[in-house]
Coordinates of C-alpha atoms in Angstrom, one line a residue:
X1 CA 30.8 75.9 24.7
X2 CA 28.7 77.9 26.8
X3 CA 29.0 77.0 30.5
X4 CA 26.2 78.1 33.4
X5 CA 26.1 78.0 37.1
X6 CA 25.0 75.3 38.9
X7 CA 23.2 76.4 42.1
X8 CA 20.9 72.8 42.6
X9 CA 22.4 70.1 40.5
X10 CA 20.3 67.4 39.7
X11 CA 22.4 64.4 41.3
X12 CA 25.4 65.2 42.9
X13 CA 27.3 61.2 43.5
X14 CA 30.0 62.9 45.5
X15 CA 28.4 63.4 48.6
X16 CA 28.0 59.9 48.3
X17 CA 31.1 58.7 47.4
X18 CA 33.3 61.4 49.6
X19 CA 32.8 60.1 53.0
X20 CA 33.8 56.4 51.7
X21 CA 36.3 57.3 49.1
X22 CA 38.9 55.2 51.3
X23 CA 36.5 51.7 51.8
X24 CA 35.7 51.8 47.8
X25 CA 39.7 52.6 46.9
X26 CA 40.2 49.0 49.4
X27 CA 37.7 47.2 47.7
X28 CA 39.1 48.1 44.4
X29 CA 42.9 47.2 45.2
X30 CA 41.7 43.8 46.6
X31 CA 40.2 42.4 43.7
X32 CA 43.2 44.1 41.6
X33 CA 45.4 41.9 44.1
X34 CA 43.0 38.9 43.3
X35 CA 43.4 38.8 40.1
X36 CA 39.3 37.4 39.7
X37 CA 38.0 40.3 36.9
X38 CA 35.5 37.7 35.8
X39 CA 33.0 36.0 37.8
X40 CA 35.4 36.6 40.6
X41 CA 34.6 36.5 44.4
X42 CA 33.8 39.7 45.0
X43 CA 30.3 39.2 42.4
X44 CA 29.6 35.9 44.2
X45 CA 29.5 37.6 48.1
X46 CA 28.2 40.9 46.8
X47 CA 24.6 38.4 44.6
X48 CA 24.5 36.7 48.0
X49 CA 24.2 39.8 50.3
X50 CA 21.8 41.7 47.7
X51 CA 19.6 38.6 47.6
X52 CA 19.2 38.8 51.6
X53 CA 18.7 42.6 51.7
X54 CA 15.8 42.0 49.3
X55 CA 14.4 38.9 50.3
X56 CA 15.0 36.7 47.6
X57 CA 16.9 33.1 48.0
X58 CA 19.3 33.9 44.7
X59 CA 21.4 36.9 43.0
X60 CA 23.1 36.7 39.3
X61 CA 25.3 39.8 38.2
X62 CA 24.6 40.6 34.6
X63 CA 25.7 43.6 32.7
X64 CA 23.1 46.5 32.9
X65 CA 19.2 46.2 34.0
X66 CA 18.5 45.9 30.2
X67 CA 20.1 42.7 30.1
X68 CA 18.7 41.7 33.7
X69 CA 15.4 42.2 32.1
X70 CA 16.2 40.4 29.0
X71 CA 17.8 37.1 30.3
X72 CA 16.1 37.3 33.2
X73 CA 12.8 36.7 31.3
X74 CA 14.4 34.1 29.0
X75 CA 15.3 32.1 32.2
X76 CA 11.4 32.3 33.0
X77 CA 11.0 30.4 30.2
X78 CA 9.2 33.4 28.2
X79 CA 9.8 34.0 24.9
X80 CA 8.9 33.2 21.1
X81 CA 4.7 33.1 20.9
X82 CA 4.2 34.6 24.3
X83 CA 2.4 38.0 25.6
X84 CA 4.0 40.2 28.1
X85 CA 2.0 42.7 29.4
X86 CA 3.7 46.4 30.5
X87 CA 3.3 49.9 31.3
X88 CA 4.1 52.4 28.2
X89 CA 5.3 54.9 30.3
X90 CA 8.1 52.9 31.7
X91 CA 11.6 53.5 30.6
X92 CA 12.5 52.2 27.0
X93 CA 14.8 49.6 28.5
X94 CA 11.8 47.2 30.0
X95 CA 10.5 47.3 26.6
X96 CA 13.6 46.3 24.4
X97 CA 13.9 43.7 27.3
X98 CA 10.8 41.9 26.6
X99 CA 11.9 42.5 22.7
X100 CA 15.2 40.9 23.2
X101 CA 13.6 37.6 25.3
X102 CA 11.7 37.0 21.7
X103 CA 8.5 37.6 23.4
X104 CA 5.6 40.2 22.2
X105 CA 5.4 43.4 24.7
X106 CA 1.6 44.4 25.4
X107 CA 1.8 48.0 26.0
X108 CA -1.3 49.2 28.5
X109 CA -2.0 52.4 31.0
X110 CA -1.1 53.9 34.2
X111 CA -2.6 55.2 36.9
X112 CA -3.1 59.4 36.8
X113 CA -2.0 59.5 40.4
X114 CA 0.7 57.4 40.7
X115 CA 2.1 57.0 37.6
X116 CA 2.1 52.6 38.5
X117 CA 0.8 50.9 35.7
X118 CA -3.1 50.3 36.2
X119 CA -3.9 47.1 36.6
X120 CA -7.7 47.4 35.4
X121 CA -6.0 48.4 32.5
X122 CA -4.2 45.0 32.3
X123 CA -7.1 43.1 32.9
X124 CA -8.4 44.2 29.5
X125 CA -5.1 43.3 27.4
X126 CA -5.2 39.8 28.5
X127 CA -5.5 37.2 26.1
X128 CA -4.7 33.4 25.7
X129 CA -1.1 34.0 25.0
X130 CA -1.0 35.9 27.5
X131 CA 2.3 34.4 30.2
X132 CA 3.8 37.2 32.5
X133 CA 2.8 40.7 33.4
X134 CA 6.1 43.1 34.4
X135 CA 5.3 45.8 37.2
X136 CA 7.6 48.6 36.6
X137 CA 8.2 50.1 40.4
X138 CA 8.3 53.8 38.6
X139 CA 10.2 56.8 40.7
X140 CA 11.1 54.1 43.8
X141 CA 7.5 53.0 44.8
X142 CA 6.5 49.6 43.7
X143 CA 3.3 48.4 42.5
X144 CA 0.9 47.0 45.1
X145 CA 2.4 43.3 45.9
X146 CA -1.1 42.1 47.4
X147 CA -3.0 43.6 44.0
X148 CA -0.4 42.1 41.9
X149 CA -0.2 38.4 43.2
X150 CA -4.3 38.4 43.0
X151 CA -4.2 39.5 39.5
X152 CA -1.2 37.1 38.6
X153 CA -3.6 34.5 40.5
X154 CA -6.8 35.2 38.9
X155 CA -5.3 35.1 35.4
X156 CA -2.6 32.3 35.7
X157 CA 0.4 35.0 35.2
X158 CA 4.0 35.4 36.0
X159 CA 5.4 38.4 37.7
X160 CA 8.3 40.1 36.7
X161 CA 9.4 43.2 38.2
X162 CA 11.5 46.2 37.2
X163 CA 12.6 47.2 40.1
X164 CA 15.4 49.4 38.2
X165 CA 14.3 52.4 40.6
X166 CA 13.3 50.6 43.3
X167 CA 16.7 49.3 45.4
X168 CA 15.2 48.0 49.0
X169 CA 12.2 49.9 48.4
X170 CA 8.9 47.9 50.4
X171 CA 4.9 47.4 50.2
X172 CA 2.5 45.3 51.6
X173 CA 5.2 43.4 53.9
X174 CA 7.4 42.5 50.1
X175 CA 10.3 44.2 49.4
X176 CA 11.1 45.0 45.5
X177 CA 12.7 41.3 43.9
X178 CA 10.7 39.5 46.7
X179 CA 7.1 39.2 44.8
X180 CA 7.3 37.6 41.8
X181 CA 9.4 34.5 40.1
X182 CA 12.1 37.2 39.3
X183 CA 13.0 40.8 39.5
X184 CA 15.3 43.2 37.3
X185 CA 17.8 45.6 39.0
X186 CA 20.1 47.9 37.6
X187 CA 23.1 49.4 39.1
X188 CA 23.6 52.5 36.3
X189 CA 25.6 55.3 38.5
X190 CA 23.1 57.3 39.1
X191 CA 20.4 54.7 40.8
X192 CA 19.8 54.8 44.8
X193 CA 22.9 51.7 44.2
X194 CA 24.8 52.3 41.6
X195 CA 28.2 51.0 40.4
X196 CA 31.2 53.1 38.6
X197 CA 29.7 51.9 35.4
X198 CA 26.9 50.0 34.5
X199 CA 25.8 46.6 35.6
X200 CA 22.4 45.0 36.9
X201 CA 21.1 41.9 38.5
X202 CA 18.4 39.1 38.7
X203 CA 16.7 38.2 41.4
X204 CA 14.5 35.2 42.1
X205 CA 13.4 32.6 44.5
X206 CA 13.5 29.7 41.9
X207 CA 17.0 27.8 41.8
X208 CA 16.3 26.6 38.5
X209 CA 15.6 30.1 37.0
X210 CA 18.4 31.1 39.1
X211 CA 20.8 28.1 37.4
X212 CA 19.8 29.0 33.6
X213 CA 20.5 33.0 34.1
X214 CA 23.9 31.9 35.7
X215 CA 24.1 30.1 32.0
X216 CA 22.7 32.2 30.2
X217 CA 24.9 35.2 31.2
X218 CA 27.9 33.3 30.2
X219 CA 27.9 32.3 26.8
X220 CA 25.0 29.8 28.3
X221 CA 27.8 27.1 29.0
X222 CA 27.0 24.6 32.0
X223 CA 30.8 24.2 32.7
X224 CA 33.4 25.6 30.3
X225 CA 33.7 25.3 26.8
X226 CA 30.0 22.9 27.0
X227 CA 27.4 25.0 26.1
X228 CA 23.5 23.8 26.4
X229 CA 22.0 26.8 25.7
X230 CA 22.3 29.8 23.2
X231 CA 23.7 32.4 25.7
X232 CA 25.6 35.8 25.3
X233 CA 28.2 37.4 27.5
X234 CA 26.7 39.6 29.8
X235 CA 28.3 39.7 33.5
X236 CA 28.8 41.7 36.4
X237 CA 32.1 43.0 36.4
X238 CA 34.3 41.8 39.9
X239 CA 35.1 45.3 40.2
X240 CA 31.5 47.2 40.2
X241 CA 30.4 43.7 42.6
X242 CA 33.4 45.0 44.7
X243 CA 32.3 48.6 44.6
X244 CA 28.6 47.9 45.2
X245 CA 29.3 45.4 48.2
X246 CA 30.9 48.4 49.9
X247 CA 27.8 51.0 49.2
X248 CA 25.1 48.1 50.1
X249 CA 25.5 49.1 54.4
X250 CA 24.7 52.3 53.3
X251 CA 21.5 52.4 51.1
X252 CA 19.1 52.1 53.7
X253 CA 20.2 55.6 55.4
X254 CA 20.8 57.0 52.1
X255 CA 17.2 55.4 51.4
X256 CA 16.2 57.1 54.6
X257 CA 17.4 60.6 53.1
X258 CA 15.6 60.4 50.2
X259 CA 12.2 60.1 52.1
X260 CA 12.9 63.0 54.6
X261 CA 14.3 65.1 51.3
X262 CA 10.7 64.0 50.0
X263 CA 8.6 64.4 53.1
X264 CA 10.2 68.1 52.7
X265 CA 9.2 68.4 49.0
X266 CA 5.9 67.2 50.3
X267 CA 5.2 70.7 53.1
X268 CA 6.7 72.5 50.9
X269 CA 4.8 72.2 47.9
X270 CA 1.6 71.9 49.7
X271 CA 0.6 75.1 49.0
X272 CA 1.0 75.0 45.3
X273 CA -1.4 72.8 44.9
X274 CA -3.9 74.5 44.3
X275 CA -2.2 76.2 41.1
X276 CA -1.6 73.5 39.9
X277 CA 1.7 71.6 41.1
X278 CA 0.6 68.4 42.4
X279 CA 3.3 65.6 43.6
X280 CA 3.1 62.3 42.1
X281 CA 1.1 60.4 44.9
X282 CA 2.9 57.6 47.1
X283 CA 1.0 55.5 48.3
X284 CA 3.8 53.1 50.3
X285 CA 4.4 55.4 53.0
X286 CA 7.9 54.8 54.6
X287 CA 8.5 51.7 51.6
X288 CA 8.9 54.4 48.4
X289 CA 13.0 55.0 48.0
X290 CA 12.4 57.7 46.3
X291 CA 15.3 57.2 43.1
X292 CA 13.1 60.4 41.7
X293 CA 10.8 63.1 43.2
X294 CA 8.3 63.9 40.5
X295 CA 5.7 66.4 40.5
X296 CA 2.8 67.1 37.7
X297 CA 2.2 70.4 35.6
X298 CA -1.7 70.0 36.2
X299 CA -3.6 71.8 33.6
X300 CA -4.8 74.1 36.0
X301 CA -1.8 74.9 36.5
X302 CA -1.2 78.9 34.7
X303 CA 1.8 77.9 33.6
X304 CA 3.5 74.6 31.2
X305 CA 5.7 72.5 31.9
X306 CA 8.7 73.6 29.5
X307 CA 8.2 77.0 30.2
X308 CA 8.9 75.6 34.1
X309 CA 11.5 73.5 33.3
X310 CA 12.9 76.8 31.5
X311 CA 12.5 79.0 34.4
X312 CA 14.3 76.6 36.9
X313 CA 17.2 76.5 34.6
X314 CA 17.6 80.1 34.1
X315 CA 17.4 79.6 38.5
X316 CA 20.4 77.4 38.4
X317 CA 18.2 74.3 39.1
X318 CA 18.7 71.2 37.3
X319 CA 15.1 69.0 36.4
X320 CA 14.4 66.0 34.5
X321 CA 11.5 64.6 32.6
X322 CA 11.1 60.7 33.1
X323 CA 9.6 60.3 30.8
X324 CA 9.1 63.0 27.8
X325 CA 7.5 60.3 25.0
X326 CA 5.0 57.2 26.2
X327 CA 7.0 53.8 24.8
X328 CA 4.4 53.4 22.2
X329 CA 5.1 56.5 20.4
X330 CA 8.7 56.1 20.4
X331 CA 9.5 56.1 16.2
X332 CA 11.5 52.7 16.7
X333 CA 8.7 50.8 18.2
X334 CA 5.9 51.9 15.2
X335 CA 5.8 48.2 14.1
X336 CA 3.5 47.6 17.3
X337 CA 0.9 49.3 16.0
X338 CA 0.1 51.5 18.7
X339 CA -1.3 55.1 18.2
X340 CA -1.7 58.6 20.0
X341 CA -4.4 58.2 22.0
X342 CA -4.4 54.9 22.8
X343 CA -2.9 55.8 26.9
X344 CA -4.3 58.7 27.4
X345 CA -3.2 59.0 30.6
X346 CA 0.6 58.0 29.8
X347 CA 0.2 60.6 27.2
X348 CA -0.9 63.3 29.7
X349 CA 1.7 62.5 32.1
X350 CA 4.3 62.6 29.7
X351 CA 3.1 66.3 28.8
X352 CA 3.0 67.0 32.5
X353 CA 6.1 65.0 34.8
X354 CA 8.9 67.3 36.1
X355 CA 11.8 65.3 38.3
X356 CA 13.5 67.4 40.9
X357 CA 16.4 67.7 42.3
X358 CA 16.9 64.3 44.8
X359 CA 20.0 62.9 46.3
X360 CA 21.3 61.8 49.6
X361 CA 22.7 65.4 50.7
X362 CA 20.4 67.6 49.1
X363 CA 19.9 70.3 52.1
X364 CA 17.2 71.6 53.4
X365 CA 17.8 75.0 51.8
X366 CA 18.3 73.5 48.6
X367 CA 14.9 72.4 48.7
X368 CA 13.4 75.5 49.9
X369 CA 14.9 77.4 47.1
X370 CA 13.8 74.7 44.5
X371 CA 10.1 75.0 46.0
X372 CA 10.5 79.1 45.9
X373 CA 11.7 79.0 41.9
X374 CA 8.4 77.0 41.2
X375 CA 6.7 79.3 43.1
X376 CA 8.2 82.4 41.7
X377 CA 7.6 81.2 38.1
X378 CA 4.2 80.2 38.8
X379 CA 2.9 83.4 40.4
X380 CA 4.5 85.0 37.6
X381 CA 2.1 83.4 35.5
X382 CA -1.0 85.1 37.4
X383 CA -2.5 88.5 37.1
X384 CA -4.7 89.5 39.7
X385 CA -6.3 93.2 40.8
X386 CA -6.9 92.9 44.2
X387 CA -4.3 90.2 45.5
X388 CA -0.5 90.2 45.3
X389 CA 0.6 86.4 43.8
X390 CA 1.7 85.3 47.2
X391 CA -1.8 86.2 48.7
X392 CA -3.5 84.4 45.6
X393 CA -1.3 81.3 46.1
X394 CA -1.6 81.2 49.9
X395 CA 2.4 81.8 51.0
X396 CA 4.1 84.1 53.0
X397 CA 5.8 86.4 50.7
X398 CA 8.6 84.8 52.2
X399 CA 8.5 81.6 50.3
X400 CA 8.8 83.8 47.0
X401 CA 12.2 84.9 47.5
X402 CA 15.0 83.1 45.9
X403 CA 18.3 84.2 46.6
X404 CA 20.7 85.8 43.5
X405 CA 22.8 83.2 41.9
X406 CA 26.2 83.7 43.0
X407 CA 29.8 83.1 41.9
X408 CA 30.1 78.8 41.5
X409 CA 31.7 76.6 40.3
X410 CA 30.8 76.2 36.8
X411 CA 29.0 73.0 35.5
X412 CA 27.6 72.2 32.2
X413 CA 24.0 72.7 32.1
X414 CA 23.9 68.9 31.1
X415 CA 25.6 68.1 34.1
X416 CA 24.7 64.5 35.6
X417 CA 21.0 65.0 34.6
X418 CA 21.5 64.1 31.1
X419 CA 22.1 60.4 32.2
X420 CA 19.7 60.2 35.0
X421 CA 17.6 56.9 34.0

């Protein structure tokens, strides 16, 4: 199998994990000296504390976001005959979750600029049967809270959020699982909190959604071996509750990375945009978490995305596309009845997204040399007279040099990237 070097990995969980290696090995060997596995104290302490953080009343561990999205929606009483109105260029998981709750998914646009699913949009998809609307908080920003509880108002709707991406991530005085009757989180490695497997949680503010998810996520039994409700079994390990407890201190500094690795991105990309490179806007200031720094291949742009993506590669720069095919064109989702064409702007996106490289300890040069690959393979692309391609794009020539690739460790091209969701 071939093998190529590394030099800007697309996630790298070990600067992450090194400095604390000994608090996670203690939080391990206690709940091995416990004994709890299941629904063991360690889930219970770690449900309460992410509830506070995020400014919900209640937490229940489930086993991945899918299945926070899932039961979560069953708990709020959403299901068989009702609409549930989404964005198709959210991850396949929110859609299978509304799927799975027995309820119909209404698929509807984003917005160009921010990639948020676009309300106005919404507005038009409504119909009688019509019960919840789920605001995905795409890339670590969240939807508008205030725009989102006057549409929910003005149409009678519950709010559900995917907040997948979005760990303490803030808006309009809300933080993401504070806004609506409940909130999906997932805990897959690679989020801004992620376990050693996968895992997820509901939030809410409603003790009785709270109680049926606590039943539902167990087989739905009310006390053992009495069961009121069809349930499945779908909990929070003991030992990623353990593991995640000990990370939750530290996301709001590695939080606080991500946003200066971003504010970097930002100056440094500046110039670019004008050919064509133009960063997916945020619009929450300080509040986006940044889980992914995303940029558009505008079509002025003189050069495509894949041939981009192909170029940084060949650089030793690991990308991502979240996400390469709209929901509604996915072949396993056909029956909905959705064609090309009908989110054009999902559609265009999809053609056009590139994620770059974002993690807590990503360095500054790292960043520099991601910026000068794009801007080597874009002024590639140009053919001028009279200007050299650093004249024509406004940069010191500077700014075009990328160092050779030297000797690294070698890393599979997949790498971490390849499970980035």
């Amino acid at each position: 199998m071939n093998k190529m070097t590394i030099r800007v990995p697309f996630v790298d969980l070990k600067l992450q994990h090194e400095p604390i290696q000994t608090q996670l090995q203690d939080a391990i060997q206690s709940v091995l000296e416990r004994g709890d596995f299941i629904l063991g104290q360690a889930l219970s302490d770690f449900e309460a504390a992410f509830a506070v953080v995020s400014g919900a009343a209640y937490g229940v561990g489930v086993a991945s976001g899918t299945d926070a999205i899932a039961l979560g929606l069953q708990a709020c009483n959403i299901g068989a005959g009702d609409e549930v109105i989404l964005p198709a260029n959210t991850f396949i998981a929110t859609l299978i979750g509304v799927l799975r709750a027995g309820a119909k998914p209404i698929l509807v646009d984003c917005d160009r600029q921010t990639a948020l699913i676009d309300l106005e949009s919404a507005a038009k998809a409504i119909t009688p049967q019509t019960k919840a609307i789920i605001p995905v908080h795409l890339y670590g920003q969240m939807v508008s809270p205030n725009d989102l509880i006057n549409f929910a108002d003005t149409y009678k709707l519950l709010i559900f959020e995917d907040a997948a991406q979005a760990h303490l991530a803030q808006r309009d005085g809300y933080h993401a699982g504070s806004v609506g009757i409940g909130a999906a989180f997932s805990f897959y490695p690679s989020k801004n909190l992620g376990a050693f497997g996968d895992g997820g949680m509901l939030l809410t503010r409603d003790l009785d959604v709270a109680q049926k998810m606590v039943r539902l996520r167990n087989y739905g039994a009310s006390q053992k071996y009495f069961h009121t409700e069809p349930g499945t079994n779908s909990r929070l390990d003991t030992l990623q509750a353990a593991i995640l407890h000990k990370k939750l201190p530290y996301l709001p500094q590695w939080n606080r990375d991500r946003l200066t690795i971003a504010q970097q991105y930002d100056r440094e990309l500046a110039p670019l945009a004008t050919a064509g490179i133009i960063p997916i806007e945020n619009q929450s200031d300080t509040g986006h978490v940044y889980h992914l720094y995303v940029i558009k291949v505008d079509d002025s742009c003189p050069i495509e995305r894949q041939q981009l993506q192909e170029k940084l590669t060949a650089a030793g720069i690991q990308t991502g596309i979240h996400y390469p095919i709209p929901c509604h064109l996915q072949p396993a989702f056909s029956n909905l009845g959705y064609q090309p064409g009908d989110f054009p702007q999902a559609e265009k996106l999809s053609q056009q997204i590139l994620s770059l490289p974002m993690y807590p300890g990503l360095s500054s040069s790292q960043v520099k040399e991601v910026v000068s690959a794009i801007a080597n393979a874009v002024s590639a692309s140009y053919k001028t007279d009279n200007l050299s391609s650093a004249d024509w794009l406004g940069l010191d020539n500077s700014a075009l040099e990328v160092p050779m690739i030297q000797k690294a460790d070698n890393i599979s091209p997949a790498g971490l990237n390849s499970v980035v969701v």
